[in-house]
Amino acid sequence: MDITITNDIRYIGVDDHDIDLFEGIYDVPNGMAYNSYVILDDKIAVMDTVEARFGAEWLGKLDAALAGRAPDYLVVQHVEPDHSANITAFMDKYPAATVVASAQAFRLIANFYGTDYADRRLVVADGAKLELGRHVLNFVTAPMVHWPEVIMTYDSADKVLFSADAFGKFGAQDYDDPEGWACEARRYYFGIVGKFGAQVQALLKKVSGFELGTICSLHGPILTGDLSEYLNLYNIWSSYGVETEGVVIAYTTVYGHTREAAEYLAEKLRGMGKRAVVTDLARDDQYEAVEDAFRHSKLVLCTTTYNAGVFPVMREFIEHLTDRGYQKRTVAFVENGSWAPMAAKGMRAMLEGCKELTFAETSVKITGALNAASFAQLDNLAAELA
Ligand code: FEO
């Protein structure tokens, strides 16, 4: 795709529509973009490479943008192979080029590509600058956003922040997402970076001193215009704040009775004017459920007792939440168990280490099918959550 960033900054990224799972785990039905950029000045800097399968396409785009010149620098902001896989091809093609990266990045480059480019490298630390001519690259370290070696780069001439994985989203560049940026950016953020809220907060503080006109992430669209929506959402997400008031009802079901409870509760809440989102953890995308749990203020976990504990898919979901630092929310339980319901106790134990959770007083117990007693408990829970 031909995308203009500024006069001197060209987009040379690629779209991947063949990928099945991003990072081996995330569904990306609308493909994935691996973004890369070139800054043309007295000196020329290329910002990151692309995924392994797109080396020839990327080098062709770079060649066209260079118009006969040779690049001076390859800035490697992030060594995860979706961005670094073509370092060797680039360095072989341009023998006068220097790799610019953090010290930690060079250790990872050696791990993946067998050399740390000891005689062709420039190690940059937080606050380092690199003058290309009119453009000055200002480097900021961003450890754990999303790996420890990450740097981001602010071009003070054109007011562009090259933000590595931050502000990225699922979806190819040529897919015009009718849901806008936030939906798939949120699923990306909580899936991939959610655990590292403190580090994202530190990064937001660092970049707050820059006058930002454009954000060039390594995935998803180039962000321009009013950037406050993106910055504001990143601030909410990384501080584990509530973005949307509402109740997420996440369930598993074996014979349909726990689903019936989940849907009954959702209807009750909607009848009270409350937002309720229902998800079947075995059949819907678990990472949609994860982003919904972090987005909303309240969560109801409804599941079956299984081997005297928690149903496996629900266990997996709760681990997704606890792994990512789930906190500051209200949680309620609906358990089903035909002869000895035990799931609520197990779910609560799994969440015990989370910070600032409030557990609802009403805990719903179902013994097989719903009956008058369980409907009454669901009514009580709806009233409590509303
Ligand atoms: Fe897009 Fe963390 O790599």
mmCIF file of C-alpha atoms and ligand atoms in Angstrom:
data_model
loop_
_atom_site.group_PDB
_atom_site.id
_atom_site.type_symbol
_atom_site.label_atom_id
_atom_site.label_comp_id
_atom_site.label_asym_id
_atom_site.label_seq_id
_atom_site.Cartn_x
_atom_site.Cartn_y
_atom_site.Cartn_z
ATOM 1 C CA MET A 1 0.000 0.000 0.000
ATOM 2 C CA ASP A 2 1.226 3.493 -0.849
ATOM 3 C CA ILE A 3 1.032 5.572 2.304
ATOM 4 C CA THR A 4 2.501 9.064 2.652
ATOM 5 C CA ILE A 5 3.678 9.997 6.107
ATOM 6 C CA THR A 6 5.601 13.214 5.495
ATOM 7 C CA ASN A 7 7.740 14.520 2.638
ATOM 8 C CA ASP A 8 10.788 12.687 3.910
ATOM 9 C CA ILE A 9 9.216 9.684 5.604
ATOM 10 C CA ARG A 10 7.949 6.846 3.443
ATOM 11 C CA TYR A 11 5.998 3.741 4.359
ATOM 12 C CA ILE A 12 7.623 0.514 3.198
ATOM 13 C CA GLY A 13 5.663 -2.014 5.259
ATOM 14 C CA VAL A 14 3.780 -5.087 4.081
ATOM 15 C CA ASP A 15 0.408 -6.764 4.622
ATOM 16 C CA ASP A 16 0.023 -10.401 5.586
ATOM 17 C CA HIS A 17 -3.265 -12.014 4.585
ATOM 18 C CA ASP A 18 -1.988 -15.595 4.805
ATOM 19 C CA ILE A 19 -1.293 -15.675 8.526
ATOM 20 C CA ASP A 20 -3.530 -17.979 10.577
ATOM 21 C CA LEU A 21 -2.499 -17.062 14.128
ATOM 22 C CA PHE A 22 -0.426 -14.010 15.085
ATOM 23 C CA GLU A 23 2.354 -14.982 17.502
ATOM 24 C CA GLY A 24 0.979 -18.516 17.242
ATOM 25 C CA ILE A 25 -2.052 -17.693 19.373
ATOM 26 C CA TYR A 26 -4.146 -14.688 18.253
ATOM 27 C CA ASP A 27 -6.800 -14.994 15.543
ATOM 28 C CA VAL A 28 -6.327 -12.271 12.919
ATOM 29 C CA PRO A 29 -9.197 -12.684 10.454
ATOM 30 C CA ASN A 30 -8.365 -9.342 8.833
ATOM 31 C CA GLY A 31 -4.662 -10.067 8.417
ATOM 32 C CA MET A 32 -1.712 -8.276 9.933
ATOM 33 C CA ALA A 33 0.500 -5.357 8.926
ATOM 34 C CA TYR A 34 4.243 -5.366 9.529
ATOM 35 C CA ASN A 35 5.107 -1.704 9.251
ATOM 36 C CA SER A 36 8.485 -0.321 8.269
ATOM 37 C CA TYR A 37 9.516 3.197 7.314
ATOM 38 C CA VAL A 38 12.404 5.019 5.714
ATOM 39 C CA ILE A 39 13.522 8.537 6.608
ATOM 40 C CA LEU A 40 15.244 10.289 3.705
ATOM 41 C CA ASP A 41 17.631 13.075 4.699
ATOM 42 C CA ASP A 42 21.384 13.768 4.322
ATOM 43 C CA LYS A 43 21.633 10.371 5.959
ATOM 44 C CA ILE A 44 18.974 7.719 5.476
ATOM 45 C CA ALA A 45 17.498 5.647 8.297
ATOM 46 C CA VAL A 46 15.279 2.591 7.853
ATOM 47 C CA MET A 47 12.965 1.899 10.775
ATOM 48 C CA ASP A 48 12.776 -1.876 11.434
ATOM 49 C CA THR A 49 12.357 -4.704 8.951
ATOM 50 C CA VAL A 50 9.371 -7.031 8.403
ATOM 51 C CA GLU A 51 8.333 -10.650 8.902
ATOM 52 C CA ALA A 52 10.482 -13.358 7.262
ATOM 53 C CA ARG A 53 8.139 -14.251 4.392
ATOM 54 C CA PHE A 54 8.030 -10.673 3.096
ATOM 55 C CA GLY A 55 11.754 -9.960 2.713
ATOM 56 C CA ALA A 56 11.781 -9.632 -1.065
ATOM 57 C CA GLU A 57 8.661 -7.437 -1.133
ATOM 58 C CA TRP A 58 10.063 -5.186 1.597
ATOM 59 C CA LEU A 59 13.498 -4.836 0.008
ATOM 60 C CA GLY A 60 11.771 -3.976 -3.286
ATOM 61 C CA LYS A 61 9.775 -1.203 -1.606
ATOM 62 C CA LEU A 62 12.880 0.071 0.134
ATOM 63 C CA ASP A 63 14.765 0.067 -3.152
ATOM 64 C CA ALA A 64 12.034 2.136 -4.798
ATOM 65 C CA ALA A 65 11.980 4.647 -1.921
ATOM 66 C CA LEU A 66 15.778 5.013 -1.973
ATOM 67 C CA ALA A 67 15.768 5.991 -5.673
ATOM 68 C CA GLY A 68 19.357 4.932 -6.157
ATOM 69 C CA ARG A 69 20.743 6.018 -2.780
ATOM 70 C CA ALA A 70 22.000 3.675 -0.068
ATOM 71 C CA PRO A 71 20.711 3.616 3.519
ATOM 72 C CA ASP A 72 23.056 4.612 6.359
ATOM 73 C CA TYR A 73 21.206 3.148 9.320
ATOM 74 C CA LEU A 74 18.829 0.323 10.176
ATOM 75 C CA VAL A 75 17.097 1.244 13.430
ATOM 76 C CA VAL A 76 15.976 -1.946 15.169
ATOM 77 C CA GLN A 77 13.448 -0.852 17.750
ATOM 78 C CA HIS A 78 12.233 -4.362 18.558
ATOM 79 C CA VAL A 79 13.897 -7.721 17.889
ATOM 80 C CA GLU A 80 10.775 -9.893 17.854
ATOM 81 C CA PRO A 81 11.036 -11.678 14.490
ATOM 82 C CA ASP A 82 7.867 -10.129 13.037
ATOM 83 C CA HIS A 83 10.060 -7.005 12.749
ATOM 84 C CA SER A 84 13.642 -8.221 12.731
ATOM 85 C CA ALA A 85 13.601 -11.272 10.449
ATOM 86 C CA ASN A 86 15.171 -9.404 7.532
ATOM 87 C CA ILE A 87 18.101 -7.782 9.354
ATOM 88 C CA THR A 88 20.565 -10.206 7.759
ATOM 89 C CA ALA A 89 19.167 -9.682 4.259
ATOM 90 C CA PHE A 90 19.359 -5.910 4.721
ATOM 91 C CA MET A 91 22.898 -5.896 6.135
ATOM 92 C CA ASP A 92 24.100 -8.192 3.361
ATOM 93 C CA LYS A 93 22.552 -5.983 0.694
ATOM 94 C CA TYR A 94 23.841 -2.710 2.189
ATOM 95 C CA PRO A 95 27.376 -3.408 3.494
ATOM 96 C CA ALA A 96 27.997 0.223 4.513
ATOM 97 C CA ALA A 97 24.923 0.365 6.773
ATOM 98 C CA THR A 98 25.030 0.463 10.581
ATOM 99 C CA VAL A 99 22.502 -1.192 12.911
ATOM 100 C CA VAL A 100 21.144 1.134 15.606
ATOM 101 C CA ALA A 101 19.612 -0.560 18.648
ATOM 102 C CA SER A 102 19.791 -0.905 22.425
ATOM 103 C CA ALA A 103 22.526 -2.992 24.082
ATOM 104 C CA GLN A 104 19.936 -5.605 25.024
ATOM 105 C CA ALA A 105 18.701 -5.696 21.421
ATOM 106 C CA PHE A 106 22.159 -6.638 20.147
ATOM 107 C CA ARG A 107 22.203 -9.625 22.529
ATOM 108 C CA LEU A 108 18.868 -10.757 21.118
ATOM 109 C CA ILE A 109 20.004 -10.119 17.532
ATOM 110 C CA ALA A 110 22.954 -12.451 18.208
ATOM 111 C CA ASN A 111 20.578 -15.081 19.621
ATOM 112 C CA PHE A 112 18.341 -14.995 16.565
ATOM 113 C CA TYR A 113 20.747 -14.195 13.734
ATOM 114 C CA GLY A 114 24.158 -15.417 14.927
ATOM 115 C CA THR A 115 25.957 -12.049 15.036
ATOM 116 C CA ASP A 116 25.740 -8.887 17.094
ATOM 117 C CA TYR A 117 27.262 -6.787 14.295
ATOM 118 C CA ALA A 118 30.108 -5.725 16.609
ATOM 119 C CA ASP A 119 31.854 -3.717 13.866
ATOM 120 C CA ARG A 120 28.695 -2.281 12.282
ATOM 121 C CA ARG A 121 26.618 -1.067 15.139
ATOM 122 C CA LEU A 122 25.595 1.945 17.155
ATOM 123 C CA VAL A 123 24.323 1.209 20.656
ATOM 124 C CA VAL A 124 21.810 3.763 21.877
ATOM 125 C CA ALA A 125 20.539 4.343 25.401
ATOM 126 C CA ASP A 126 17.616 6.366 26.747
ATOM 127 C CA GLY A 127 17.921 9.985 25.624
ATOM 128 C CA ALA A 128 20.446 9.313 22.830
ATOM 129 C CA LYS A 129 20.138 11.348 19.617
ATOM 130 C CA LEU A 130 21.103 10.619 16.047
ATOM 131 C CA GLU A 131 21.256 13.453 13.505
ATOM 132 C CA LEU A 132 20.327 12.565 9.947
ATOM 133 C CA GLY A 133 20.393 16.192 8.722
ATOM 134 C CA ARG A 134 17.153 18.094 9.261
ATOM 135 C CA HIS A 135 15.755 15.082 11.079
ATOM 136 C CA VAL A 136 17.011 14.253 14.562
ATOM 137 C CA LEU A 137 16.105 10.887 16.013
ATOM 138 C CA ASN A 138 15.550 10.952 19.775
ATOM 139 C CA PHE A 139 15.596 7.492 21.309
ATOM 140 C CA VAL A 140 13.596 6.463 24.360
ATOM 141 C CA THR A 141 13.812 3.050 25.956
ATOM 142 C CA ALA A 142 10.509 1.259 26.446
ATOM 143 C CA PRO A 143 11.346 -1.973 28.268
ATOM 144 C CA MET A 144 8.577 -4.613 28.161
ATOM 145 C CA VAL A 145 6.523 -2.695 25.610
ATOM 146 C CA HIS A 146 6.641 -5.399 24.448
ATOM 147 C CA TRP A 147 10.075 -7.005 25.019
ATOM 148 C CA PRO A 148 12.923 -5.756 27.247
ATOM 149 C CA GLU A 149 15.114 -4.401 24.450
ATOM 150 C CA VAL A 150 12.525 -2.072 22.916
ATOM 151 C CA ILE A 151 13.370 1.492 21.991
ATOM 152 C CA MET A 152 11.070 4.040 20.437
ATOM 153 C CA THR A 153 12.157 6.934 18.275
ATOM 154 C CA TYR A 154 10.890 10.494 18.127
ATOM 155 C CA ASP A 155 11.693 12.510 15.031
ATOM 156 C CA SER A 156 11.622 16.090 16.257
ATOM 157 C CA ALA A 157 11.668 17.557 12.721
ATOM 158 C CA ASP A 158 8.362 16.035 11.566
ATOM 159 C CA LYS A 159 6.983 15.349 15.080
ATOM 160 C CA VAL A 160 6.638 11.653 14.405
ATOM 161 C CA LEU A 161 6.847 9.017 17.130
ATOM 162 C CA PHE A 162 7.937 5.603 15.890
ATOM 163 C CA SER A 163 6.295 3.645 18.666
ATOM 164 C CA ALA A 164 7.393 0.020 18.083
ATOM 165 C CA ASP A 165 4.476 -2.267 19.069
ATOM 166 C CA ALA A 166 2.694 0.428 21.095
ATOM 167 C CA PHE A 167 -0.523 1.786 19.542
ATOM 168 C CA GLY A 168 -0.565 -1.147 17.133
ATOM 169 C CA LYS A 169 -3.597 -3.215 16.262
ATOM 170 C CA PHE A 170 -4.559 -6.431 14.537
ATOM 171 C CA GLY A 171 -5.533 -6.108 10.872
ATOM 172 C CA ALA A 172 -3.722 -5.390 7.607
ATOM 173 C CA GLN A 173 -3.188 -1.827 6.323
ATOM 174 C CA ASP A 174 -5.444 -2.475 3.332
ATOM 175 C CA TYR A 175 -8.312 -3.562 5.588
ATOM 176 C CA ASP A 176 -10.473 -0.532 6.380
ATOM 177 C CA ASP A 177 -11.712 -1.588 9.816
ATOM 178 C CA PRO A 178 -15.372 -0.563 10.203
ATOM 179 C CA GLU A 179 -14.900 -0.780 13.987
ATOM 180 C CA GLY A 180 -12.202 1.896 13.882
ATOM 181 C CA TRP A 181 -8.907 1.669 15.744
ATOM 182 C CA ALA A 182 -9.936 0.927 19.309
ATOM 183 C CA CYS A 183 -11.546 -2.516 19.079
ATOM 184 C CA GLU A 184 -8.656 -4.467 17.590
ATOM 185 C CA ALA A 185 -6.089 -2.183 19.254
ATOM 186 C CA ARG A 186 -7.619 -3.117 22.611
ATOM 187 C CA ARG A 187 -7.581 -6.854 21.859
ATOM 188 C CA TYR A 188 -3.948 -6.452 20.736
ATOM 189 C CA TYR A 189 -2.997 -4.404 23.814
ATOM 190 C CA PHE A 190 -4.530 -6.669 26.453
ATOM 191 C CA GLY A 191 -3.485 -9.840 24.672
ATOM 192 C CA ILE A 192 0.125 -8.874 24.153
ATOM 193 C CA VAL A 193 1.127 -6.036 26.488
ATOM 194 C CA GLY A 194 -1.608 -6.150 29.175
ATOM 195 C CA LYS A 195 0.676 -7.473 31.903
ATOM 196 C CA PHE A 196 3.035 -4.511 31.562
ATOM 197 C CA GLY A 197 0.760 -1.623 32.536
ATOM 198 C CA ALA A 198 3.379 -0.019 34.799
ATOM 199 C CA GLN A 199 5.918 0.004 31.974
ATOM 200 C CA VAL A 200 3.383 1.516 29.556
ATOM 201 C CA GLN A 201 2.591 4.206 32.127
ATOM 202 C CA ALA A 202 6.322 4.992 32.370
ATOM 203 C CA LEU A 203 6.502 5.223 28.581
ATOM 204 C CA LEU A 204 3.502 7.578 28.410
ATOM 205 C CA LYS A 205 5.260 9.869 30.896
ATOM 206 C CA LYS A 206 8.411 9.870 28.760
ATOM 207 C CA VAL A 207 6.613 10.740 25.533
ATOM 208 C CA SER A 208 4.364 13.340 27.168
ATOM 209 C CA GLY A 209 7.211 15.827 26.675
ATOM 210 C CA PHE A 210 7.157 15.387 22.895
ATOM 211 C CA GLU A 211 4.933 17.378 20.607
ATOM 212 C CA LEU A 212 3.251 14.559 18.684
ATOM 213 C CA GLY A 213 1.813 14.937 15.197
ATOM 214 C CA THR A 214 1.931 11.328 14.001
ATOM 215 C CA ILE A 215 2.367 7.911 15.587
ATOM 216 C CA CYS A 216 3.956 5.244 13.414
ATOM 217 C CA SER A 217 3.475 1.886 15.072
ATOM 218 C CA LEU A 218 4.891 -1.401 13.813
ATOM 219 C CA HIS A 219 1.348 -2.754 13.315
ATOM 220 C CA GLY A 220 -1.865 -1.184 12.102
ATOM 221 C CA PRO A 221 -2.655 2.266 10.785
ATOM 222 C CA ILE A 222 -0.503 5.380 10.938
ATOM 223 C CA LEU A 223 -2.196 7.596 13.498
ATOM 224 C CA THR A 224 -2.507 11.296 12.697
ATOM 225 C CA GLY A 225 -4.751 14.241 13.522
ATOM 226 C CA ASP A 226 -6.128 14.396 17.041
ATOM 227 C CA LEU A 227 -4.098 11.777 18.896
ATOM 228 C CA SER A 228 -5.838 12.301 22.237
ATOM 229 C CA GLU A 229 -8.203 9.319 21.793
ATOM 230 C CA TYR A 230 -5.296 6.918 21.393
ATOM 231 C CA LEU A 231 -3.224 8.412 24.208
ATOM 232 C CA ASN A 232 -6.236 8.558 26.514
ATOM 233 C CA LEU A 233 -7.171 4.920 25.889
ATOM 234 C CA TYR A 234 -3.580 3.799 26.420
ATOM 235 C CA ASN A 235 -3.590 5.673 29.710
ATOM 236 C CA ILE A 236 -6.842 3.957 30.820
ATOM 237 C CA TRP A 237 -5.721 0.517 29.680
ATOM 238 C CA SER A 238 -2.262 0.680 31.225
ATOM 239 C CA SER A 239 -3.613 1.956 34.545
ATOM 240 C CA TYR A 240 -6.234 -0.842 34.557
ATOM 241 C CA GLY A 241 -8.972 1.786 34.667
ATOM 242 C CA VAL A 242 -12.577 1.221 33.613
ATOM 243 C CA GLU A 243 -13.158 2.289 30.024
ATOM 244 C CA THR A 244 -16.850 1.341 29.865
ATOM 245 C CA GLU A 245 -19.381 0.840 32.675
ATOM 246 C CA GLY A 246 -21.011 -2.540 32.201
ATOM 247 C CA VAL A 247 -21.079 -6.217 33.090
ATOM 248 C CA VAL A 248 -19.244 -8.932 31.181
ATOM 249 C CA ILE A 249 -20.835 -12.348 31.687
ATOM 250 C CA ALA A 250 -18.348 -15.037 30.703
ATOM 251 C CA TYR A 251 -19.639 -18.590 30.791
ATOM 252 C CA THR A 252 -18.919 -22.177 29.945
ATOM 253 C CA THR A 253 -21.698 -24.687 29.547
ATOM 254 C CA VAL A 254 -21.999 -28.446 29.119
ATOM 255 C CA TYR A 255 -25.741 -29.050 28.635
ATOM 256 C CA GLY A 256 -26.910 -25.448 28.208
ATOM 257 C CA HIS A 257 -28.104 -24.699 31.741
ATOM 258 C CA THR A 258 -25.208 -22.399 32.646
ATOM 259 C CA ARG A 259 -25.696 -20.592 29.319
ATOM 260 C CA GLU A 260 -29.377 -20.151 30.240
ATOM 261 C CA ALA A 261 -28.308 -18.584 33.543
ATOM 262 C CA ALA A 262 -25.843 -16.248 31.800
ATOM 263 C CA GLU A 263 -28.404 -15.105 29.255
ATOM 264 C CA TYR A 264 -31.122 -14.680 31.890
ATOM 265 C CA LEU A 265 -28.799 -12.510 33.971
ATOM 266 C CA ALA A 266 -27.852 -10.425 30.925
ATOM 267 C CA GLU A 267 -31.511 -9.830 30.040
ATOM 268 C CA LYS A 268 -32.278 -8.831 33.619
ATOM 269 C CA LEU A 269 -29.424 -6.315 33.605
ATOM 270 C CA ARG A 270 -30.417 -4.914 30.226
ATOM 271 C CA GLY A 271 -33.976 -4.577 31.535
ATOM 272 C CA MET A 272 -32.500 -2.351 34.256
ATOM 273 C CA GLY A 273 -30.794 -0.213 31.622
ATOM 274 C CA LYS A 274 -27.338 -1.707 32.177
ATOM 275 C CA ARG A 275 -24.861 -2.774 29.542
ATOM 276 C CA ALA A 276 -24.280 -6.556 29.561
ATOM 277 C CA VAL A 277 -21.898 -8.443 27.273
ATOM 278 C CA VAL A 278 -22.178 -12.249 27.127
ATOM 279 C CA THR A 279 -19.422 -14.551 25.934
ATOM 280 C CA ASP A 280 -19.174 -18.326 25.576
ATOM 281 C CA LEU A 281 -15.578 -19.022 26.532
ATOM 282 C CA ALA A 282 -15.402 -22.333 24.676
ATOM 283 C CA ARG A 283 -16.804 -21.023 21.387
ATOM 284 C CA ASP A 284 -15.980 -17.314 21.189
ATOM 285 C CA ASP A 285 -12.491 -15.799 20.888
ATOM 286 C CA GLN A 286 -10.985 -15.906 24.393
ATOM 287 C CA TYR A 287 -8.966 -12.764 23.683
ATOM 288 C CA GLU A 288 -12.146 -10.860 22.855
ATOM 289 C CA ALA A 289 -13.338 -11.981 26.275
ATOM 290 C CA VAL A 290 -10.054 -10.850 27.854
ATOM 291 C CA GLU A 291 -10.312 -7.369 26.323
ATOM 292 C CA ASP A 292 -13.972 -7.143 27.361
ATOM 293 C CA ALA A 293 -13.082 -8.075 30.946
ATOM 294 C CA PHE A 294 -10.417 -5.351 31.126
ATOM 295 C CA ARG A 295 -12.647 -2.830 29.366
ATOM 296 C CA HIS A 296 -15.686 -3.104 31.644
ATOM 297 C CA SER A 297 -16.280 -2.481 35.334
ATOM 298 C CA LYS A 298 -17.862 -5.800 36.366
ATOM 299 C CA LEU A 299 -17.357 -9.457 35.540
ATOM 300 C CA VAL A 300 -19.568 -12.462 36.198
ATOM 301 C CA LEU A 301 -17.900 -15.854 35.836
ATOM 302 C CA CYS A 302 -20.387 -18.673 35.251
ATOM 303 C CA THR A 303 -19.138 -22.227 35.050
ATOM 304 C CA THR A 304 -19.534 -25.879 35.740
ATOM 305 C CA THR A 305 -17.907 -27.873 38.499
ATOM 306 C CA TYR A 306 -15.479 -30.305 36.919
ATOM 307 C CA ASN A 307 -13.291 -32.849 38.713
ATOM 308 C CA ALA A 308 -14.353 -31.148 41.963
ATOM 309 C CA GLY A 309 -12.953 -27.862 40.636
ATOM 310 C CA VAL A 310 -13.337 -25.321 37.850
ATOM 311 C CA PHE A 311 -14.250 -26.277 34.262
ATOM 312 C CA PRO A 312 -11.015 -26.277 32.155
ATOM 313 C CA VAL A 313 -11.929 -23.491 29.716
ATOM 314 C CA MET A 314 -12.871 -21.214 32.617
ATOM 315 C CA ARG A 315 -9.585 -22.030 34.361
ATOM 316 C CA GLU A 316 -7.763 -20.999 31.220
ATOM 317 C CA PHE A 317 -9.721 -17.741 30.992
ATOM 318 C CA ILE A 318 -9.044 -16.803 34.617
ATOM 319 C CA GLU A 319 -5.344 -17.498 34.044
ATOM 320 C CA HIS A 320 -5.426 -15.139 31.059
ATOM 321 C CA LEU A 321 -6.768 -12.469 33.419
ATOM 322 C CA THR A 322 -4.406 -13.086 36.331
ATOM 323 C CA ASP A 323 -1.386 -13.351 34.015
ATOM 324 C CA ARG A 324 -2.204 -9.844 32.779
ATOM 325 C CA GLY A 325 -2.663 -8.232 36.173
ATOM 326 C CA TYR A 326 -6.467 -8.153 36.308
ATOM 327 C CA GLN A 327 -7.511 -5.744 39.085
ATOM 328 C CA LYS A 328 -9.826 -2.941 40.282
ATOM 329 C CA ARG A 329 -13.046 -4.678 39.287
ATOM 330 C CA THR A 330 -16.186 -6.249 40.807
ATOM 331 C CA VAL A 331 -16.434 -10.005 40.258
ATOM 332 C CA ALA A 332 -19.371 -12.347 40.824
ATOM 333 C CA PHE A 333 -19.738 -16.108 40.475
ATOM 334 C CA VAL A 334 -22.399 -18.439 39.103
ATOM 335 C CA GLU A 335 -21.528 -22.087 39.667
ATOM 336 C CA ASN A 336 -23.233 -25.198 38.411
ATOM 337 C CA GLY A 337 -22.707 -28.639 39.952
ATOM 338 C CA SER A 338 -25.244 -31.417 39.766
ATOM 339 C CA TRP A 339 -24.432 -32.959 43.139
ATOM 340 C CA ALA A 340 -21.639 -30.866 44.700
ATOM 341 C CA PRO A 341 -21.079 -27.358 43.258
ATOM 342 C CA MET A 342 -17.434 -26.415 43.902
ATOM 343 C CA ALA A 343 -16.541 -24.049 41.060
ATOM 344 C CA ALA A 344 -17.151 -20.721 42.837
ATOM 345 C CA LYS A 345 -14.666 -21.581 45.582
ATOM 346 C CA GLY A 346 -12.094 -22.583 42.980
ATOM 347 C CA MET A 347 -12.597 -19.452 40.855
ATOM 348 C CA ARG A 348 -12.321 -17.194 43.889
ATOM 349 C CA ALA A 349 -9.106 -18.933 44.950
ATOM 350 C CA MET A 350 -7.641 -18.345 41.485
ATOM 351 C CA LEU A 351 -8.385 -14.609 41.755
ATOM 352 C CA GLU A 352 -7.172 -14.232 45.347
ATOM 353 C CA GLY A 353 -3.852 -12.619 44.318
ATOM 354 C CA CYS A 354 -5.492 -9.871 42.244
ATOM 355 C CA LYS A 355 -5.351 -6.312 43.540
ATOM 356 C CA GLU A 356 -8.463 -4.347 44.486
ATOM 357 C CA LEU A 357 -11.132 -6.860 43.479
ATOM 358 C CA THR A 358 -14.546 -6.635 45.111
ATOM 359 C CA PHE A 359 -16.469 -9.901 45.197
ATOM 360 C CA ALA A 360 -20.269 -9.678 44.965
ATOM 361 C CA GLU A 361 -22.154 -10.826 48.049
ATOM 362 C CA THR A 362 -24.551 -12.879 45.926
ATOM 363 C CA SER A 363 -23.075 -16.114 44.625
ATOM 364 C CA VAL A 364 -25.432 -18.175 42.479
ATOM 365 C CA LYS A 365 -25.602 -21.943 42.896
ATOM 366 C CA ILE A 366 -27.263 -24.183 40.299
ATOM 367 C CA THR A 367 -27.644 -27.929 40.738
ATOM 368 C CA GLY A 368 -28.186 -29.078 37.161
ATOM 369 C CA ALA A 369 -31.124 -27.176 35.682
ATOM 370 C CA LEU A 370 -32.294 -23.762 36.813
ATOM 371 C CA ASN A 371 -35.131 -23.727 39.326
ATOM 372 C CA ALA A 372 -37.070 -21.137 41.293
ATOM 373 C CA ALA A 373 -34.248 -20.818 43.828
ATOM 374 C CA SER A 374 -31.540 -20.243 41.230
ATOM 375 C CA PHE A 375 -33.686 -17.747 39.271
ATOM 376 C CA ALA A 376 -34.234 -15.842 42.539
ATOM 377 C CA GLN A 377 -30.479 -15.800 43.158
ATOM 378 C CA LEU A 378 -29.882 -14.504 39.635
ATOM 379 C CA ASP A 379 -32.455 -11.754 40.299
ATOM 380 C CA ASN A 380 -30.580 -10.838 43.465
ATOM 381 C CA LEU A 381 -27.263 -10.791 41.632
ATOM 382 C CA ALA A 382 -28.678 -8.560 38.892
ATOM 383 C CA ALA A 383 -29.993 -6.151 41.525
ATOM 384 C CA GLU A 384 -26.644 -6.125 43.327
ATOM 385 C CA LEU A 385 -24.642 -5.505 40.125
ATOM 386 C CA ALA A 386 -27.046 -2.828 38.905
HETATM 387 FE FE1 FEO B 1 5.093 -6.882 16.803
HETATM 388 FE FE2 FEO B 1 6.292 -7.635 19.812
HETATM 389 O O1 FEO B 1 6.273 -7.749 17.989
#
